[in-house]
Amino acid sequence: MDLNVPFGDMKLRYQAIRSDIDEAVQRVLSSGYFILGPELDKFEKAFAEFLGVNYVVGCASGTEAIYLALAASGVGRGDEVIVVAHTAVPTISAISMTGAEPVFVDIDPTSYLIDVSKVEAKITARTKAIVPVHLYGQIADMEALLKLSRQKGIPIIEDVAQATGAVYRLRQAGSMGEFGAFSFYPSKNLGAFGDGGAVSTNSKEGYEKLLKLRNYGQSKRYYHDDIGINSRLDEIQSAILSAQLSYVVEWNKRRREIARLYSQGLRDLVIVPKESGKSSHVYHLYVIQSNDRDGLQKYLAEKGVGALIHYPVPAHLQKAYSYRGYKRGDLPVTELITGRILSLPMFPELTDEQVVHVIKEVRNYHLQNPAAQLQSDSAVYPTASSVSNSVSTIW
C-alpha cells in the first residue's frame, strides 16, 4: 500500500509536545489574563534573546508585523517600497496598508531571492524602505543590501515570515535590518496555534513606536499620541510560542536533514534554489523546478503526496495590483520560475520513509516523462537574453 504524505500535519506537532502546549494553555486560562499580559512579556523577552536583538514586539499577524515596521519607519501615503513580486501577497498587502506603493524588482535566478543588483535602479526620491523577503527559509544578500541602505539612507525591513532561525554570517534573520517582521502562522518554523506575528528591532525609538502603534497609538490607557491599530499577540498564543521556542533549532535541523535527502535523491532530475553559502537555509519550504509542474502535481496527488505551488502568480501580475501598469515580461526571471516551481512536503515530523516515498514518485514521474526533467543550468539559471524568449511559453 502506498504511503500517504500530506503537505503538512499540525496534529503531529501538537502530539509531539502535547504536555508543553496543554500546560501553557491551562496556565493562561487559570490566570484570567488574556491580552497584553505576562505571557506576552515573557515571550517577547525570550524571542529577543533567541534573535540576539534588543527588543521584540508581539502583534496579531505577520502581515501586520510588516505594516507596523513600515509605519514605525515613517512610511505612508505617496511613498514607495521596493520589494519582490515573488512572495506571498500578504507582504504586498502590508505595504498597501500604509498607503505606500510597492515597487517590484526581479529575483536572482539561482536563489529566487531579491536580485540586489537591480535594486538601486528602482530607487527614487519617494523610496522610503526596502523589504527583502527571506523566501523559503533562506536569507537574502543582507551584506549588499545593508551597504546600499547606508549609502542611500533607506531602512531595510526584513520579511522573516519563512526564515525563523536562519543565520546569516552568525546573525539571526530579523536582527540585521532596522526591523524584522515575523509570522507565526501555524505552519511556520515557529508557529502559533492561530494567527500571530512579531517585530524585532535594536532601536529603542522604534520599539517605543511599535508599542504604541500596535495598541491604538496609546502612550497610556485612553491617551492616543499616534494613529495606531489593534494588533496584539494574545496571551494564549504567546504561551504556546514560548513553549515551542526551545524546539526551533531541533526542528530546523530536521528540516535540513529532509532537504538533504530530497536533494540527494532528486539531484539528477530537478533543480532547487541554490544555498548561498553565506547563510543557513532552514527550509520552511522545499521547492523544485520541473518543466511539467502541473502534470507532476497532479501525479503526486494521485499517489497520495501533497504538493503546493508557492506561488503560481507573482504579485505584479495579480489583479489587485494591475493598476500599477505591470505586464508580463516586466520581471522575466520571476515569471519564468513561477511557471515551474512546486513545493514538496516539508515539516519536521516527516519520516524518512515518507521522504523516500516522495522521492520515488517524483523520480518515477520524471523518468516516465523525460521532457519534464531540468538538467541544464542554462535552462534554469537563464541569461537575460534567454529569459524573454522563454516567458511567452509559460504564460
PDB file of C-alpha atoms in Angstrom, residues 62-326:
ATOM      1  CA  GLY A  62       2.870  38.538  10.029  1.00  0.00           C
ATOM      2  CA  THR A  63       1.094  40.924   7.669  1.00  0.00           C
ATOM      3  CA  GLU A  64       0.584  43.429  10.449  1.00  0.00           C
ATOM      4  CA  ALA A  65       4.180  42.919  11.593  1.00  0.00           C
ATOM      5  CA  ILE A  66       5.345  44.251   8.222  1.00  0.00           C
ATOM      6  CA  TYR A  67       2.779  47.054   8.356  1.00  0.00           C
ATOM      7  CA  LEU A  68       3.836  48.094  11.868  1.00  0.00           C
ATOM      8  CA  ALA A  69       7.520  48.050  10.907  1.00  0.00           C
ATOM      9  CA  LEU A  70       6.801  50.223   7.868  1.00  0.00           C
ATOM     10  CA  ALA A  71       4.634  52.600   9.885  1.00  0.00           C
ATOM     11  CA  ALA A  72       7.291  52.867  12.605  1.00  0.00           C
ATOM     12  CA  SER A  73       9.760  53.767   9.835  1.00  0.00           C
ATOM     13  CA  GLY A  74       7.522  56.642   8.767  1.00  0.00           C
ATOM     14  CA  VAL A  75       6.308  55.033   5.541  1.00  0.00           C
ATOM     15  CA  GLY A  76       2.978  56.441   4.424  1.00  0.00           C
ATOM     16  CA  ARG A  77       0.794  57.593   1.580  1.00  0.00           C
ATOM     17  CA  GLY A  78       2.681  58.551  -1.570  1.00  0.00           C
ATOM     18  CA  ASP A  79       5.872  56.738  -0.570  1.00  0.00           C
ATOM     19  CA  GLU A  80       7.429  53.790  -2.395  1.00  0.00           C
ATOM     20  CA  VAL A  81       8.686  50.490  -1.006  1.00  0.00           C
ATOM     21  CA  ILE A  82      10.976  48.228  -3.018  1.00  0.00           C
ATOM     22  CA  VAL A  83      10.043  44.546  -2.802  1.00  0.00           C
ATOM     23  CA  VAL A  84       9.965  41.364  -4.863  1.00  0.00           C
ATOM     24  CA  ALA A  85       6.826  40.153  -6.625  1.00  0.00           C
ATOM     25  CA  HIS A  86       7.781  36.535  -5.853  1.00  0.00           C
ATOM     26  CA  THR A  87       6.368  36.360  -2.341  1.00  0.00           C
ATOM     27  CA  ALA A  88       3.117  35.648  -0.568  1.00  0.00           C
ATOM     28  CA  VAL A  89       0.813  38.557  -1.364  1.00  0.00           C
ATOM     29  CA  PRO A  90       0.458  39.454   2.351  1.00  0.00           C
ATOM     30  CA  THR A  91       3.922  41.030   2.061  1.00  0.00           C
ATOM     31  CA  ILE A  92       2.493  43.403  -0.525  1.00  0.00           C
ATOM     32  CA  SER A  93      -0.789  43.842   1.351  1.00  0.00           C
ATOM     33  CA  ALA A  94       1.154  45.251   4.297  1.00  0.00           C
ATOM     34  CA  ILE A  95       2.764  47.866   2.061  1.00  0.00           C
ATOM     35  CA  SER A  96      -0.625  48.841   0.670  1.00  0.00           C
ATOM     36  CA  MET A  97      -1.991  49.192   4.212  1.00  0.00           C
ATOM     37  CA  THR A  98       0.385  52.116   4.785  1.00  0.00           C
ATOM     38  CA  GLY A  99      -0.821  53.896   1.651  1.00  0.00           C
ATOM     39  CA  ALA A 100       2.587  53.422   0.028  1.00  0.00           C
ATOM     40  CA  GLU A 101       3.149  51.849  -3.392  1.00  0.00           C
ATOM     41  CA  PRO A 102       5.054  48.591  -3.933  1.00  0.00           C
ATOM     42  CA  VAL A 103       7.855  48.879  -6.485  1.00  0.00           C
ATOM     43  CA  PHE A 104       8.691  45.408  -7.754  1.00  0.00           C
ATOM     44  CA  VAL A 105      12.175  44.151  -8.505  1.00  0.00           C
ATOM     45  CA  ASP A 106      13.144  40.851 -10.124  1.00  0.00           C
ATOM     46  CA  ILE A 107      14.691  37.888  -8.323  1.00  0.00           C
ATOM     47  CA  ASP A 108      18.039  36.184  -8.608  1.00  0.00           C
ATOM     48  CA  PRO A 109      17.649  33.086 -10.822  1.00  0.00           C
ATOM     49  CA  THR A 110      19.759  30.865  -8.567  1.00  0.00           C
ATOM     50  CA  SER A 111      18.325  31.666  -5.128  1.00  0.00           C
ATOM     51  CA  TYR A 112      14.880  33.085  -6.077  1.00  0.00           C
ATOM     52  CA  LEU A 113      15.586  35.922  -3.608  1.00  0.00           C
ATOM     53  CA  ILE A 114      15.723  39.637  -4.354  1.00  0.00           C
ATOM     54  CA  ASP A 115      18.288  40.459  -7.040  1.00  0.00           C
ATOM     55  CA  VAL A 116      20.269  43.119  -5.201  1.00  0.00           C
ATOM     56  CA  SER A 117      21.988  44.231  -8.407  1.00  0.00           C
ATOM     57  CA  LYS A 118      18.628  45.503  -9.665  1.00  0.00           C
ATOM     58  CA  VAL A 119      17.574  47.405  -6.540  1.00  0.00           C
ATOM     59  CA  GLU A 120      19.477  50.668  -6.931  1.00  0.00           C
ATOM     60  CA  ALA A 121      17.905  51.376 -10.321  1.00  0.00           C
ATOM     61  CA  LYS A 122      14.474  51.291  -8.665  1.00  0.00           C
ATOM     62  CA  ILE A 123      15.301  53.881  -6.012  1.00  0.00           C
ATOM     63  CA  THR A 124      13.652  57.295  -6.384  1.00  0.00           C
ATOM     64  CA  ALA A 125      13.129  60.300  -4.141  1.00  0.00           C
ATOM     65  CA  ARG A 126       9.937  58.599  -2.928  1.00  0.00           C
ATOM     66  CA  THR A 127      11.636  55.362  -1.841  1.00  0.00           C
ATOM     67  CA  LYS A 128      11.246  55.041   1.923  1.00  0.00           C
ATOM     68  CA  ALA A 129      12.035  51.354   2.574  1.00  0.00           C
ATOM     69  CA  ILE A 130      13.366  48.136   1.054  1.00  0.00           C
ATOM     70  CA  VAL A 131      11.721  44.852   2.084  1.00  0.00           C
ATOM     71  CA  PRO A 132      13.857  41.788   1.302  1.00  0.00           C
ATOM     72  CA  VAL A 133      11.852  38.567   1.645  1.00  0.00           C
ATOM     73  CA  HIS A 134      13.803  35.665   3.152  1.00  0.00           C
ATOM     74  CA  LEU A 135      11.851  33.265   0.979  1.00  0.00           C
ATOM     75  CA  TYR A 136      11.511  29.520   1.667  1.00  0.00           C
ATOM     76  CA  GLY A 137      13.867  29.790   4.665  1.00  0.00           C
ATOM     77  CA  GLN A 138      16.970  31.364   3.097  1.00  0.00           C
ATOM     78  CA  ILE A 139      18.216  34.865   3.938  1.00  0.00           C
ATOM     79  CA  ALA A 140      18.611  37.426   1.162  1.00  0.00           C
ATOM     80  CA  ASP A 141      22.013  39.018   0.455  1.00  0.00           C
ATOM     81  CA  MET A 142      21.892  41.268   3.508  1.00  0.00           C
ATOM     82  CA  GLU A 143      25.517  42.367   3.266  1.00  0.00           C
ATOM     83  CA  ALA A 144      24.905  44.038  -0.090  1.00  0.00           C
ATOM     84  CA  LEU A 145      21.503  45.386   0.958  1.00  0.00           C
ATOM     85  CA  LEU A 146      22.823  46.923   4.174  1.00  0.00           C
ATOM     86  CA  LYS A 147      25.644  48.592   2.258  1.00  0.00           C
ATOM     87  CA  LEU A 148      23.088  50.097  -0.122  1.00  0.00           C
ATOM     88  CA  SER A 149      20.920  51.084   2.840  1.00  0.00           C
ATOM     89  CA  ARG A 150      23.780  53.024   4.416  1.00  0.00           C
ATOM     90  CA  GLN A 151      24.648  54.726   1.145  1.00  0.00           C
ATOM     91  CA  LYS A 152      21.090  55.812   0.385  1.00  0.00           C
ATOM     92  CA  GLY A 153      19.728  56.286   3.892  1.00  0.00           C
ATOM     93  CA  ILE A 154      16.859  53.874   3.230  1.00  0.00           C
ATOM     94  CA  PRO A 155      15.842  51.454   6.004  1.00  0.00           C
ATOM     95  CA  ILE A 156      15.777  47.698   5.457  1.00  0.00           C
ATOM     96  CA  ILE A 157      12.770  45.826   6.837  1.00  0.00           C
ATOM     97  CA  GLU A 158      13.317  42.082   6.734  1.00  0.00           C
ATOM     98  CA  ASP A 159      10.357  39.847   5.919  1.00  0.00           C
ATOM     99  CA  VAL A 160      11.276  36.854   8.069  1.00  0.00           C
ATOM    100  CA  ALA A 161       7.936  35.041   7.840  1.00  0.00           C
ATOM    101  CA  GLN A 162       9.558  31.903   6.404  1.00  0.00           C
ATOM    102  CA  ALA A 163      13.015  32.066   7.968  1.00  0.00           C
ATOM    103  CA  THR A 164      12.811  31.987  11.779  1.00  0.00           C
ATOM    104  CA  GLY A 165      16.094  30.549  12.990  1.00  0.00           C
ATOM    105  CA  ALA A 166      18.061  31.081   9.785  1.00  0.00           C
ATOM    106  CA  VAL A 167      21.513  32.572  10.335  1.00  0.00           C
ATOM    107  CA  TYR A 168      23.492  34.894   8.047  1.00  0.00           C
ATOM    108  CA  ARG A 169      27.175  35.123   8.951  1.00  0.00           C
ATOM    109  CA  LEU A 170      26.445  34.467  12.633  1.00  0.00           C
ATOM    110  CA  ARG A 171      23.475  36.858  12.750  1.00  0.00           C
ATOM    111  CA  GLN A 172      19.881  35.701  13.026  1.00  0.00           C
ATOM    112  CA  ALA A 173      17.317  36.552  10.394  1.00  0.00           C
ATOM    113  CA  GLY A 174      15.461  39.602  11.655  1.00  0.00           C
ATOM    114  CA  SER A 175      18.439  41.048  13.525  1.00  0.00           C
ATOM    115  CA  MET A 176      20.129  42.952  10.703  1.00  0.00           C
ATOM    116  CA  GLY A 177      17.648  45.441   9.262  1.00  0.00           C
ATOM    117  CA  GLU A 178      16.009  48.373  11.010  1.00  0.00           C
ATOM    118  CA  PHE A 179      13.169  45.954  11.735  1.00  0.00           C
ATOM    119  CA  GLY A 180      12.439  42.263  11.238  1.00  0.00           C
ATOM    120  CA  ALA A 181       8.853  41.126  10.639  1.00  0.00           C
ATOM    121  CA  PHE A 182       7.841  37.599  11.691  1.00  0.00           C
ATOM    122  CA  SER A 183       4.769  35.492  11.038  1.00  0.00           C
ATOM    123  CA  PHE A 184       3.674  32.796  13.476  1.00  0.00           C
ATOM    124  CA  TYR A 185       1.100  31.255  11.156  1.00  0.00           C
ATOM    125  CA  PRO A 186       0.753  27.622  12.332  1.00  0.00           C
ATOM    126  CA  SER A 187       2.849  26.043   9.573  1.00  0.00           C
ATOM    127  CA  LYS A 188       5.833  28.378  10.048  1.00  0.00           C
ATOM    128  CA  ASN A 189       9.130  27.152  11.521  1.00  0.00           C
ATOM    129  CA  LEU A 190       7.901  28.678  14.786  1.00  0.00           C
ATOM    130  CA  GLY A 191       4.124  28.603  14.531  1.00  0.00           C
ATOM    131  CA  ALA A 192       1.298  29.567  16.851  1.00  0.00           C
ATOM    132  CA  PHE A 193      -1.963  27.624  17.066  1.00  0.00           C
ATOM    133  CA  GLY A 194      -3.699  30.528  15.353  1.00  0.00           C
ATOM    134  CA  ASP A 195      -2.545  33.822  13.866  1.00  0.00           C
ATOM    135  CA  GLY A 196       0.316  35.781  15.343  1.00  0.00           C
ATOM    136  CA  GLY A 197       3.356  37.864  14.481  1.00  0.00           C
ATOM    137  CA  ALA A 198       6.171  39.952  15.917  1.00  0.00           C
ATOM    138  CA  VAL A 199       8.546  42.776  15.035  1.00  0.00           C
ATOM    139  CA  SER A 200      12.191  42.781  16.119  1.00  0.00           C
ATOM    140  CA  THR A 201      14.461  45.803  16.382  1.00  0.00           C
ATOM    141  CA  ASN A 202      17.572  47.133  18.083  1.00  0.00           C
ATOM    142  CA  SER A 203      16.190  50.687  18.122  1.00  0.00           C
ATOM    143  CA  LYS A 204      14.712  51.932  21.390  1.00  0.00           C
ATOM    144  CA  GLU A 205      12.864  54.666  19.499  1.00  0.00           C
ATOM    145  CA  GLY A 206      11.480  52.106  17.044  1.00  0.00           C
ATOM    146  CA  TYR A 207      10.460  49.828  19.898  1.00  0.00           C
ATOM    147  CA  GLU A 208       8.541  52.599  21.651  1.00  0.00           C
ATOM    148  CA  LYS A 209       6.765  53.493  18.396  1.00  0.00           C
ATOM    149  CA  LEU A 210       5.759  49.865  17.872  1.00  0.00           C
ATOM    150  CA  LEU A 211       4.319  49.555  21.365  1.00  0.00           C
ATOM    151  CA  LYS A 212       2.005  52.459  20.638  1.00  0.00           C
ATOM    152  CA  LEU A 213       1.145  51.579  17.053  1.00  0.00           C
ATOM    153  CA  ARG A 214       0.018  48.017  17.883  1.00  0.00           C
ATOM    154  CA  ASN A 215      -2.347  49.315  20.593  1.00  0.00           C
ATOM    155  CA  TYR A 216      -4.340  52.174  19.008  1.00  0.00           C
ATOM    156  CA  GLY A 217      -1.423  54.621  19.271  1.00  0.00           C
ATOM    157  CA  GLN A 218      -1.773  54.825  23.041  1.00  0.00           C
ATOM    158  CA  SER A 219       1.075  56.124  25.201  1.00  0.00           C
ATOM    159  CA  LYS A 220      -1.024  55.183  28.196  1.00  0.00           C
ATOM    160  CA  ARG A 221      -4.583  53.973  28.520  1.00  0.00           C
ATOM    161  CA  TYR A 222      -7.010  56.266  26.654  1.00  0.00           C
ATOM    162  CA  TYR A 223      -4.254  58.727  25.649  1.00  0.00           C
ATOM    163  CA  HIS A 224      -3.544  58.394  21.927  1.00  0.00           C
ATOM    164  CA  ASP A 225      -0.386  60.036  20.584  1.00  0.00           C
ATOM    165  CA  ASP A 226      -0.415  58.354  17.173  1.00  0.00           C
ATOM    166  CA  ILE A 227      -2.884  56.778  14.777  1.00  0.00           C
ATOM    167  CA  GLY A 228      -2.478  53.097  15.557  1.00  0.00           C
ATOM    168  CA  ILE A 229      -4.323  49.845  15.085  1.00  0.00           C
ATOM    169  CA  ASN A 230      -5.391  46.861  17.191  1.00  0.00           C
ATOM    170  CA  SER A 231      -2.674  44.278  16.561  1.00  0.00           C
ATOM    171  CA  ARG A 232      -1.898  42.380  19.737  1.00  0.00           C
ATOM    172  CA  LEU A 233      -0.455  38.899  20.238  1.00  0.00           C
ATOM    173  CA  ASP A 234      -2.803  37.356  22.806  1.00  0.00           C
ATOM    174  CA  GLU A 235      -1.718  35.561  25.955  1.00  0.00           C
ATOM    175  CA  ILE A 236      -2.657  32.055  24.810  1.00  0.00           C
ATOM    176  CA  GLN A 237      -0.655  32.312  21.599  1.00  0.00           C
ATOM    177  CA  SER A 238       2.244  33.921  23.480  1.00  0.00           C
ATOM    178  CA  ALA A 239       2.328  30.997  25.908  1.00  0.00           C
ATOM    179  CA  ILE A 240       2.131  28.458  23.073  1.00  0.00           C
ATOM    180  CA  LEU A 241       5.010  30.166  21.256  1.00  0.00           C
ATOM    181  CA  SER A 242       7.116  30.250  24.413  1.00  0.00           C
ATOM    182  CA  ALA A 243       6.505  26.520  24.860  1.00  0.00           C
ATOM    183  CA  GLN A 244       7.813  25.829  21.351  1.00  0.00           C
ATOM    184  CA  LEU A 245      10.750  28.234  21.189  1.00  0.00           C
ATOM    185  CA  SER A 246      13.256  25.775  22.643  1.00  0.00           C
ATOM    186  CA  TYR A 247      12.422  23.273  19.881  1.00  0.00           C
ATOM    187  CA  VAL A 248      13.063  25.580  16.895  1.00  0.00           C
ATOM    188  CA  VAL A 249      16.744  24.723  16.443  1.00  0.00           C
ATOM    189  CA  GLU A 250      15.960  20.994  16.587  1.00  0.00           C
ATOM    190  CA  TRP A 251      13.057  21.339  14.152  1.00  0.00           C
ATOM    191  CA  ASN A 252      15.173  23.373  11.731  1.00  0.00           C
ATOM    192  CA  LYS A 253      17.903  20.741  11.905  1.00  0.00           C
ATOM    193  CA  ARG A 254      15.358  18.110  10.911  1.00  0.00           C
ATOM    194  CA  ARG A 255      14.130  20.299   8.047  1.00  0.00           C
ATOM    195  CA  ARG A 256      17.702  20.490   6.744  1.00  0.00           C
ATOM    196  CA  GLU A 257      18.039  16.705   7.026  1.00  0.00           C
ATOM    197  CA  ILE A 258      14.855  16.227   4.984  1.00  0.00           C
ATOM    198  CA  ALA A 259      16.103  18.736   2.413  1.00  0.00           C
ATOM    199  CA  ARG A 260      19.396  16.851   2.151  1.00  0.00           C
ATOM    200  CA  LEU A 261      17.530  13.604   1.470  1.00  0.00           C
ATOM    201  CA  TYR A 262      15.418  15.281  -1.208  1.00  0.00           C
ATOM    202  CA  SER A 263      18.447  16.896  -2.846  1.00  0.00           C
ATOM    203  CA  GLN A 264      20.421  13.660  -2.917  1.00  0.00           C
ATOM    204  CA  GLY A 265      17.512  11.663  -4.296  1.00  0.00           C
ATOM    205  CA  LEU A 266      16.484  14.142  -6.977  1.00  0.00           C
ATOM    206  CA  ARG A 267      19.764  15.823  -7.935  1.00  0.00           C
ATOM    207  CA  ASP A 268      19.847  14.434 -11.476  1.00  0.00           C
ATOM    208  CA  LEU A 269      16.219  15.292 -12.342  1.00  0.00           C
ATOM    209  CA  VAL A 270      15.159  18.609 -10.842  1.00  0.00           C
ATOM    210  CA  ILE A 271      16.662  21.929  -9.819  1.00  0.00           C
ATOM    211  CA  VAL A 272      16.267  23.625  -6.441  1.00  0.00           C
ATOM    212  CA  PRO A 273      17.263  27.099  -5.229  1.00  0.00           C
ATOM    213  CA  LYS A 274      20.981  27.188  -4.514  1.00  0.00           C
ATOM    214  CA  GLU A 275      22.156  27.853  -0.986  1.00  0.00           C
ATOM    215  CA  SER A 276      24.242  30.997  -0.926  1.00  0.00           C
ATOM    216  CA  GLY A 277      26.967  29.785   1.425  1.00  0.00           C
ATOM    217  CA  LYS A 278      26.516  32.942   3.499  1.00  0.00           C
ATOM    218  CA  SER A 279      23.524  31.687   5.462  1.00  0.00           C
ATOM    219  CA  SER A 280      21.963  28.548   6.891  1.00  0.00           C
ATOM    220  CA  HIS A 281      18.810  27.635   4.981  1.00  0.00           C
ATOM    221  CA  VAL A 282      16.041  26.469   7.351  1.00  0.00           C
ATOM    222  CA  TYR A 283      13.738  25.099   4.636  1.00  0.00           C
ATOM    223  CA  HIS A 284      10.330  26.378   5.555  1.00  0.00           C
ATOM    224  CA  LEU A 285       9.599  25.039   2.076  1.00  0.00           C
ATOM    225  CA  TYR A 286      11.461  22.659  -0.226  1.00  0.00           C
ATOM    226  CA  VAL A 287      10.867  23.882  -3.754  1.00  0.00           C
ATOM    227  CA  ILE A 288      11.812  22.192  -7.016  1.00  0.00           C
ATOM    228  CA  GLN A 289      11.558  23.214 -10.656  1.00  0.00           C
ATOM    229  CA  SER A 290      10.004  20.938 -13.250  1.00  0.00           C
ATOM    230  CA  ASN A 291       9.251  21.516 -16.917  1.00  0.00           C
ATOM    231  CA  ASP A 292       5.832  19.957 -16.288  1.00  0.00           C
ATOM    232  CA  ARG A 293       4.969  21.264 -12.848  1.00  0.00           C
ATOM    233  CA  ASP A 294       1.203  20.904 -13.241  1.00  0.00           C
ATOM    234  CA  GLY A 295       1.447  17.340 -14.509  1.00  0.00           C
ATOM    235  CA  LEU A 296       3.791  16.439 -11.670  1.00  0.00           C
ATOM    236  CA  GLN A 297       1.490  17.967  -9.052  1.00  0.00           C
ATOM    237  CA  LYS A 298      -1.490  16.002 -10.391  1.00  0.00           C
ATOM    238  CA  TYR A 299       0.510  12.773 -10.487  1.00  0.00           C
ATOM    239  CA  LEU A 300       1.729  13.218  -6.911  1.00  0.00           C
ATOM    240  CA  ALA A 301      -1.818  13.847  -5.695  1.00  0.00           C
ATOM    241  CA  GLU A 302      -2.884  10.558  -7.279  1.00  0.00           C
ATOM    242  CA  LYS A 303      -0.070   8.864  -5.351  1.00  0.00           C
ATOM    243  CA  GLY A 304      -1.126  10.386  -2.036  1.00  0.00           C
ATOM    244  CA  VAL A 305       1.580  13.050  -1.935  1.00  0.00           C
ATOM    245  CA  GLY A 306       0.582  16.635  -1.149  1.00  0.00           C
ATOM    246  CA  ALA A 307       2.378  19.309  -3.181  1.00  0.00           C
ATOM    247  CA  LEU A 308       1.597  23.026  -3.488  1.00  0.00           C
ATOM    248  CA  ILE A 309       2.792  25.991  -5.530  1.00  0.00           C
ATOM    249  CA  HIS A 310       4.489  28.891  -3.748  1.00  0.00           C
ATOM    250  CA  TYR A 311       3.470  30.987  -5.662  1.00  0.00           C
ATOM    251  CA  PRO A 312       1.724  30.483  -9.026  1.00  0.00           C
ATOM    252  CA  VAL A 313       1.029  34.144  -9.884  1.00  0.00           C
ATOM    253  CA  PRO A 314       3.576  36.783  -8.883  1.00  0.00           C
ATOM    254  CA  ALA A 315       2.254  39.910  -7.190  1.00  0.00           C
ATOM    255  CA  HIS A 316       2.903  42.241 -10.124  1.00  0.00           C
ATOM    256  CA  LEU A 317       0.506  40.174 -12.264  1.00  0.00           C
ATOM    257  CA  GLN A 318      -2.216  39.854  -9.627  1.00  0.00           C
ATOM    258  CA  LYS A 319      -5.488  41.596 -10.483  1.00  0.00           C
ATOM    259  CA  ALA A 320      -5.333  43.605  -7.251  1.00  0.00           C
ATOM    260  CA  TYR A 321      -2.135  45.317  -8.422  1.00  0.00           C
ATOM    261  CA  SER A 322      -2.992  45.720 -12.094  1.00  0.00           C
ATOM    262  CA  TYR A 323      -3.480  49.462 -11.527  1.00  0.00           C
ATOM    263  CA  ARG A 324       0.306  49.767 -11.292  1.00  0.00           C
ATOM    264  CA  GLY A 325       0.550  49.035 -15.014  1.00  0.00           C
ATOM    265  CA  TYR A 326       2.790  45.984 -14.746  1.00  0.00           C
TER     266      TYR A 326
END
